[in-house]
């Protein structure tokens, strides 16, 4: 069932079935995911299923939001995920996204981020949102700036060592 729809995409709750687990396993092991987001140590289908249960289902239960599967409406292809994360060390929810490499560079990430922003504001009633980006990830920086985020310094999240770029997106009155 679709939670959010755009012209080309539908975003839905992630599931712990074989289809979503296999897609998440692939996404979590993409070279770009490892480089810019991090290696989550997920190497098997069962580990991917457990990752969805722990991180995604836990967020849905605790916050009423989380990461969502991003699918192409025309054919149902699983492109990646996008959604909202509540991280220690940040004053508000942050927008996250990651696509499988065959689907990058086609505007899907931007469309998904814009849809998540609209859902956060119009359905969830959230105000200020954040985003964090590895310093070398120029494509994500450009995407965030195109979707209304502004640079807001840097941050090191609790328990981490990497200094990340911090962005803020404030509702327009």
PDB file of C-alpha atoms in Angstrom:
ATOM      1  CA  UNK A   1       0.000   0.000   0.000  1.00  0.00           C
ATOM      2  CA  UNK A   2       1.361   3.377  -1.023  1.00  0.00           C
ATOM      3  CA  UNK A   3       1.976   5.940   1.722  1.00  0.00           C
ATOM      4  CA  UNK A   4       3.196   8.746  -0.557  1.00  0.00           C
ATOM      5  CA  UNK A   5       2.769   9.108  -4.324  1.00  0.00           C
ATOM      6  CA  UNK A   6       4.470  11.386  -6.812  1.00  0.00           C
ATOM      7  CA  UNK A   7       4.285  11.525 -10.574  1.00  0.00           C
ATOM      8  CA  UNK A   8       6.814   8.697 -10.987  1.00  0.00           C
ATOM      9  CA  UNK A   9       7.207   7.174  -7.526  1.00  0.00           C
ATOM     10  CA  UNK A  10       5.382   5.581  -4.677  1.00  0.00           C
ATOM     11  CA  UNK A  11       6.818   5.373  -1.184  1.00  0.00           C
ATOM     12  CA  UNK A  12       5.520   2.690   1.142  1.00  0.00           C
ATOM     13  CA  UNK A  13       6.338   1.142   4.492  1.00  0.00           C
ATOM     14  CA  UNK A  14       9.241  -1.279   4.317  1.00  0.00           C
ATOM     15  CA  UNK A  15       8.452  -4.937   4.950  1.00  0.00           C
ATOM     16  CA  UNK A  16      10.594  -7.760   6.283  1.00  0.00           C
ATOM     17  CA  UNK A  17       9.600 -10.103   3.445  1.00  0.00           C
ATOM     18  CA  UNK A  18      12.069 -11.681   1.015  1.00  0.00           C
ATOM     19  CA  UNK A  19      11.583  -8.970  -1.617  1.00  0.00           C
ATOM     20  CA  UNK A  20      12.355  -5.989   0.602  1.00  0.00           C
ATOM     21  CA  UNK A  21      15.057  -7.875   2.507  1.00  0.00           C
ATOM     22  CA  UNK A  22      16.830  -8.795  -0.744  1.00  0.00           C
ATOM     23  CA  UNK A  23      16.576  -5.231  -2.035  1.00  0.00           C
ATOM     24  CA  UNK A  24      17.855  -3.820   1.269  1.00  0.00           C
ATOM     25  CA  UNK A  25      20.745  -6.306   1.241  1.00  0.00           C
ATOM     26  CA  UNK A  26      21.724  -5.023  -2.191  1.00  0.00           C
ATOM     27  CA  UNK A  27      21.316  -1.355  -1.177  1.00  0.00           C
ATOM     28  CA  UNK A  28      23.278  -1.710   2.075  1.00  0.00           C
ATOM     29  CA  UNK A  29      26.177  -3.208   0.120  1.00  0.00           C
ATOM     30  CA  UNK A  30      26.334  -0.683  -2.704  1.00  0.00           C
ATOM     31  CA  UNK A  31      29.818   0.898  -2.923  1.00  0.00           C
ATOM     32  CA  UNK A  32      28.268   4.379  -2.667  1.00  0.00           C
ATOM     33  CA  UNK A  33      26.319   3.386   0.452  1.00  0.00           C
ATOM     34  CA  UNK A  34      29.508   2.152   2.105  1.00  0.00           C
ATOM     35  CA  UNK A  35      31.417   5.267   1.043  1.00  0.00           C
ATOM     36  CA  UNK A  36      28.899   7.927   2.022  1.00  0.00           C
ATOM     37  CA  UNK A  37      26.613   6.351   4.613  1.00  0.00           C
ATOM     38  CA  UNK A  38      28.601   3.495   6.093  1.00  0.00           C
ATOM     39  CA  UNK A  39      29.021  -0.246   6.165  1.00  0.00           C
ATOM     40  CA  UNK A  40      26.230  -1.668   8.304  1.00  0.00           C
ATOM     41  CA  UNK A  41      27.788  -5.156   8.312  1.00  0.00           C
ATOM     42  CA  UNK A  42      24.710  -6.671   6.661  1.00  0.00           C
ATOM     43  CA  UNK A  43      25.809  -9.590   4.444  1.00  0.00           C
ATOM     44  CA  UNK A  44      22.930 -12.076   4.416  1.00  0.00           C
ATOM     45  CA  UNK A  45      19.230 -12.016   3.670  1.00  0.00           C
ATOM     46  CA  UNK A  46      18.427 -12.771   7.311  1.00  0.00           C
ATOM     47  CA  UNK A  47      20.678  -9.910   8.500  1.00  0.00           C
ATOM     48  CA  UNK A  48      18.888  -7.576   6.074  1.00  0.00           C
ATOM     49  CA  UNK A  49      15.516  -8.748   7.372  1.00  0.00           C
ATOM     50  CA  UNK A  50      16.691  -8.132  10.961  1.00  0.00           C
ATOM     51  CA  UNK A  51      18.073  -4.701   9.996  1.00  0.00           C
ATOM     52  CA  UNK A  52      14.623  -3.696   8.663  1.00  0.00           C
ATOM     53  CA  UNK A  53      12.930  -5.027  11.791  1.00  0.00           C
ATOM     54  CA  UNK A  54      15.291  -3.320  14.233  1.00  0.00           C
ATOM     55  CA  UNK A  55      15.920   0.025  12.571  1.00  0.00           C
ATOM     56  CA  UNK A  56      12.880   0.646  10.420  1.00  0.00           C
ATOM     57  CA  UNK A  57      10.089  -1.035  12.363  1.00  0.00           C
ATOM     58  CA  UNK A  58      11.549   0.384  15.587  1.00  0.00           C
ATOM     59  CA  UNK A  59      11.378   3.894  14.138  1.00  0.00           C
ATOM     60  CA  UNK A  60       7.822   3.398  12.892  1.00  0.00           C
ATOM     61  CA  UNK A  61       6.777   2.308  16.400  1.00  0.00           C
ATOM     62  CA  UNK A  62       8.731   4.952  18.338  1.00  0.00           C
ATOM     63  CA  UNK A  63       8.268   7.999  16.097  1.00  0.00           C
ATOM     64  CA  UNK A  64       5.461   7.289  13.643  1.00  0.00           C
ATOM     65  CA  UNK A  65       7.860   7.612  10.714  1.00  0.00           C
ATOM     66  CA  UNK A  66      10.982   6.018   9.301  1.00  0.00           C
ATOM     67  CA  UNK A  67      12.543   4.998   6.032  1.00  0.00           C
ATOM     68  CA  UNK A  68      10.205   3.957   3.239  1.00  0.00           C
ATOM     69  CA  UNK A  69      10.666   1.776   0.169  1.00  0.00           C
ATOM     70  CA  UNK A  70      10.854   3.862  -3.009  1.00  0.00           C
ATOM     71  CA  UNK A  71       9.261   2.159  -6.006  1.00  0.00           C
ATOM     72  CA  UNK A  72       8.776   3.295  -9.577  1.00  0.00           C
ATOM     73  CA  UNK A  73       5.053   3.527 -10.278  1.00  0.00           C
ATOM     74  CA  UNK A  74       5.322   2.479 -13.922  1.00  0.00           C
ATOM     75  CA  UNK A  75       6.695  -0.997 -13.205  1.00  0.00           C
ATOM     76  CA  UNK A  76       7.002  -1.412  -9.423  1.00  0.00           C
ATOM     77  CA  UNK A  77      10.812  -1.523  -9.543  1.00  0.00           C
ATOM     78  CA  UNK A  78      12.402  -1.155  -6.082  1.00  0.00           C
ATOM     79  CA  UNK A  79      14.713   1.869  -6.437  1.00  0.00           C
ATOM     80  CA  UNK A  80      15.922   2.449  -2.877  1.00  0.00           C
ATOM     81  CA  UNK A  81      14.631   4.076   0.270  1.00  0.00           C
ATOM     82  CA  UNK A  82      13.844   7.533   1.566  1.00  0.00           C
ATOM     83  CA  UNK A  83      12.234   8.858   4.690  1.00  0.00           C
ATOM     84  CA  UNK A  84      12.748  10.362   8.112  1.00  0.00           C
ATOM     85  CA  UNK A  85      15.133   9.329  10.869  1.00  0.00           C
ATOM     86  CA  UNK A  86      15.296  10.534  14.467  1.00  0.00           C
ATOM     87  CA  UNK A  87      18.976  10.484  15.456  1.00  0.00           C
ATOM     88  CA  UNK A  88      20.601  11.215  18.795  1.00  0.00           C
ATOM     89  CA  UNK A  89      22.554  14.453  18.543  1.00  0.00           C
ATOM     90  CA  UNK A  90      20.145  16.209  16.163  1.00  0.00           C
ATOM     91  CA  UNK A  91      17.415  18.565  17.384  1.00  0.00           C
ATOM     92  CA  UNK A  92      14.822  17.353  14.861  1.00  0.00           C
ATOM     93  CA  UNK A  93      14.099  14.496  12.465  1.00  0.00           C
ATOM     94  CA  UNK A  94      16.375  14.256   9.475  1.00  0.00           C
ATOM     95  CA  UNK A  95      15.673  13.296   5.900  1.00  0.00           C
ATOM     96  CA  UNK A  96      17.552  10.295   4.577  1.00  0.00           C
ATOM     97  CA  UNK A  97      17.675   8.626   1.190  1.00  0.00           C
ATOM     98  CA  UNK A  98      19.683   6.089  -0.777  1.00  0.00           C
ATOM     99  CA  UNK A  99      19.128   4.626  -4.226  1.00  0.00           C
ATOM    100  CA  UNK A 100      20.486   1.555  -5.956  1.00  0.00           C
ATOM    101  CA  UNK A 101      23.181   2.689  -8.398  1.00  0.00           C
ATOM    102  CA  UNK A 102      21.253   1.862 -11.609  1.00  0.00           C
ATOM    103  CA  UNK A 103      18.629   4.423 -10.568  1.00  0.00           C
ATOM    104  CA  UNK A 104      20.852   7.378  -9.647  1.00  0.00           C
ATOM    105  CA  UNK A 105      21.134  10.473 -11.821  1.00  0.00           C
ATOM    106  CA  UNK A 106      17.517  10.291 -13.036  1.00  0.00           C
ATOM    107  CA  UNK A 107      15.897  12.695 -10.575  1.00  0.00           C
ATOM    108  CA  UNK A 108      14.343   9.949  -8.438  1.00  0.00           C
ATOM    109  CA  UNK A 109      16.182  10.940  -5.246  1.00  0.00           C
ATOM    110  CA  UNK A 110      15.111  14.563  -5.589  1.00  0.00           C
ATOM    111  CA  UNK A 111      11.515  13.550  -6.258  1.00  0.00           C
ATOM    112  CA  UNK A 112      11.556  11.223  -3.233  1.00  0.00           C
ATOM    113  CA  UNK A 113      13.074  13.870  -0.939  1.00  0.00           C
ATOM    114  CA  UNK A 114      10.501  16.465  -2.032  1.00  0.00           C
ATOM    115  CA  UNK A 115       7.737  13.919  -1.377  1.00  0.00           C
ATOM    116  CA  UNK A 116       9.129  13.120   2.082  1.00  0.00           C
ATOM    117  CA  UNK A 117       9.303  16.840   2.905  1.00  0.00           C
ATOM    118  CA  UNK A 118       5.669  17.301   1.876  1.00  0.00           C
ATOM    119  CA  UNK A 119       4.585  14.259   3.884  1.00  0.00           C
ATOM    120  CA  UNK A 120       6.551  15.419   6.944  1.00  0.00           C
ATOM    121  CA  UNK A 121       4.919  18.836   6.859  1.00  0.00           C
ATOM    122  CA  UNK A 122       1.408  18.146   5.597  1.00  0.00           C
ATOM    123  CA  UNK A 123       0.678  14.747   7.146  1.00  0.00           C
ATOM    124  CA  UNK A 124       2.967  14.449  10.161  1.00  0.00           C
ATOM    125  CA  UNK A 125       2.927  18.146  11.075  1.00  0.00           C
ATOM    126  CA  UNK A 126       6.695  18.347  11.509  1.00  0.00           C
ATOM    127  CA  UNK A 127       8.408  21.717  11.346  1.00  0.00           C
ATOM    128  CA  UNK A 128      12.141  22.081  11.034  1.00  0.00           C
ATOM    129  CA  UNK A 129      13.917  19.122   9.446  1.00  0.00           C
ATOM    130  CA  UNK A 130      17.598  18.291   9.183  1.00  0.00           C
ATOM    131  CA  UNK A 131      19.839  16.329   6.867  1.00  0.00           C
ATOM    132  CA  UNK A 132      23.381  15.096   7.336  1.00  0.00           C
ATOM    133  CA  UNK A 133      25.861  14.384   4.562  1.00  0.00           C
ATOM    134  CA  UNK A 134      29.411  13.076   4.374  1.00  0.00           C
ATOM    135  CA  UNK A 135      31.726  15.916   3.404  1.00  0.00           C
ATOM    136  CA  UNK A 136      32.760  14.362   0.081  1.00  0.00           C
ATOM    137  CA  UNK A 137      29.223  13.676  -1.133  1.00  0.00           C
ATOM    138  CA  UNK A 138      28.803  16.564  -3.577  1.00  0.00           C
ATOM    139  CA  UNK A 139      25.758  15.021  -5.300  1.00  0.00           C
ATOM    140  CA  UNK A 140      23.813  14.825  -2.032  1.00  0.00           C
ATOM    141  CA  UNK A 141      24.832  18.357  -1.086  1.00  0.00           C
ATOM    142  CA  UNK A 142      23.509  19.606  -4.440  1.00  0.00           C
ATOM    143  CA  UNK A 143      20.274  17.624  -4.047  1.00  0.00           C
ATOM    144  CA  UNK A 144      19.645  19.005  -0.575  1.00  0.00           C
ATOM    145  CA  UNK A 145      20.260  22.562  -1.715  1.00  0.00           C
ATOM    146  CA  UNK A 146      17.858  22.075  -4.660  1.00  0.00           C
ATOM    147  CA  UNK A 147      15.156  20.875  -2.262  1.00  0.00           C
ATOM    148  CA  UNK A 148      15.368  23.886   0.047  1.00  0.00           C
ATOM    149  CA  UNK A 149      17.927  22.795   2.629  1.00  0.00           C
ATOM    150  CA  UNK A 150      20.520  25.284   3.820  1.00  0.00           C
ATOM    151  CA  UNK A 151      23.922  24.565   5.307  1.00  0.00           C
ATOM    152  CA  UNK A 152      23.968  24.777   9.077  1.00  0.00           C
ATOM    153  CA  UNK A 153      27.561  23.926   9.992  1.00  0.00           C
ATOM    154  CA  UNK A 154      28.861  20.497  10.876  1.00  0.00           C
ATOM    155  CA  UNK A 155      28.062  17.843  13.441  1.00  0.00           C
ATOM    156  CA  UNK A 156      29.653  14.734  14.905  1.00  0.00           C
ATOM    157  CA  UNK A 157      26.900  12.363  16.009  1.00  0.00           C
ATOM    158  CA  UNK A 158      27.207  10.709  19.438  1.00  0.00           C
ATOM    159  CA  UNK A 159      29.427   7.631  19.288  1.00  0.00           C
ATOM    160  CA  UNK A 160      30.792   8.540  15.842  1.00  0.00           C
ATOM    161  CA  UNK A 161      34.043  10.114  14.648  1.00  0.00           C
ATOM    162  CA  UNK A 162      33.112  11.559  11.259  1.00  0.00           C
ATOM    163  CA  UNK A 163      32.369  15.253  11.009  1.00  0.00           C
ATOM    164  CA  UNK A 164      29.264  15.532   8.828  1.00  0.00           C
ATOM    165  CA  UNK A 165      27.802  18.492   6.999  1.00  0.00           C
ATOM    166  CA  UNK A 166      24.568  19.576   8.655  1.00  0.00           C
ATOM    167  CA  UNK A 167      21.637  21.025   6.728  1.00  0.00           C
ATOM    168  CA  UNK A 168      18.352  22.529   7.893  1.00  0.00           C
ATOM    169  CA  UNK A 169      15.011  22.909   6.134  1.00  0.00           C
ATOM    170  CA  UNK A 170      12.548  25.259   7.806  1.00  0.00           C
ATOM    171  CA  UNK A 171       8.884  25.523   6.740  1.00  0.00           C
ATOM    172  CA  UNK A 172       8.053  28.502   4.572  1.00  0.00           C
ATOM    173  CA  UNK A 173       5.211  30.642   5.912  1.00  0.00           C
TER     174      UNK A 173
END
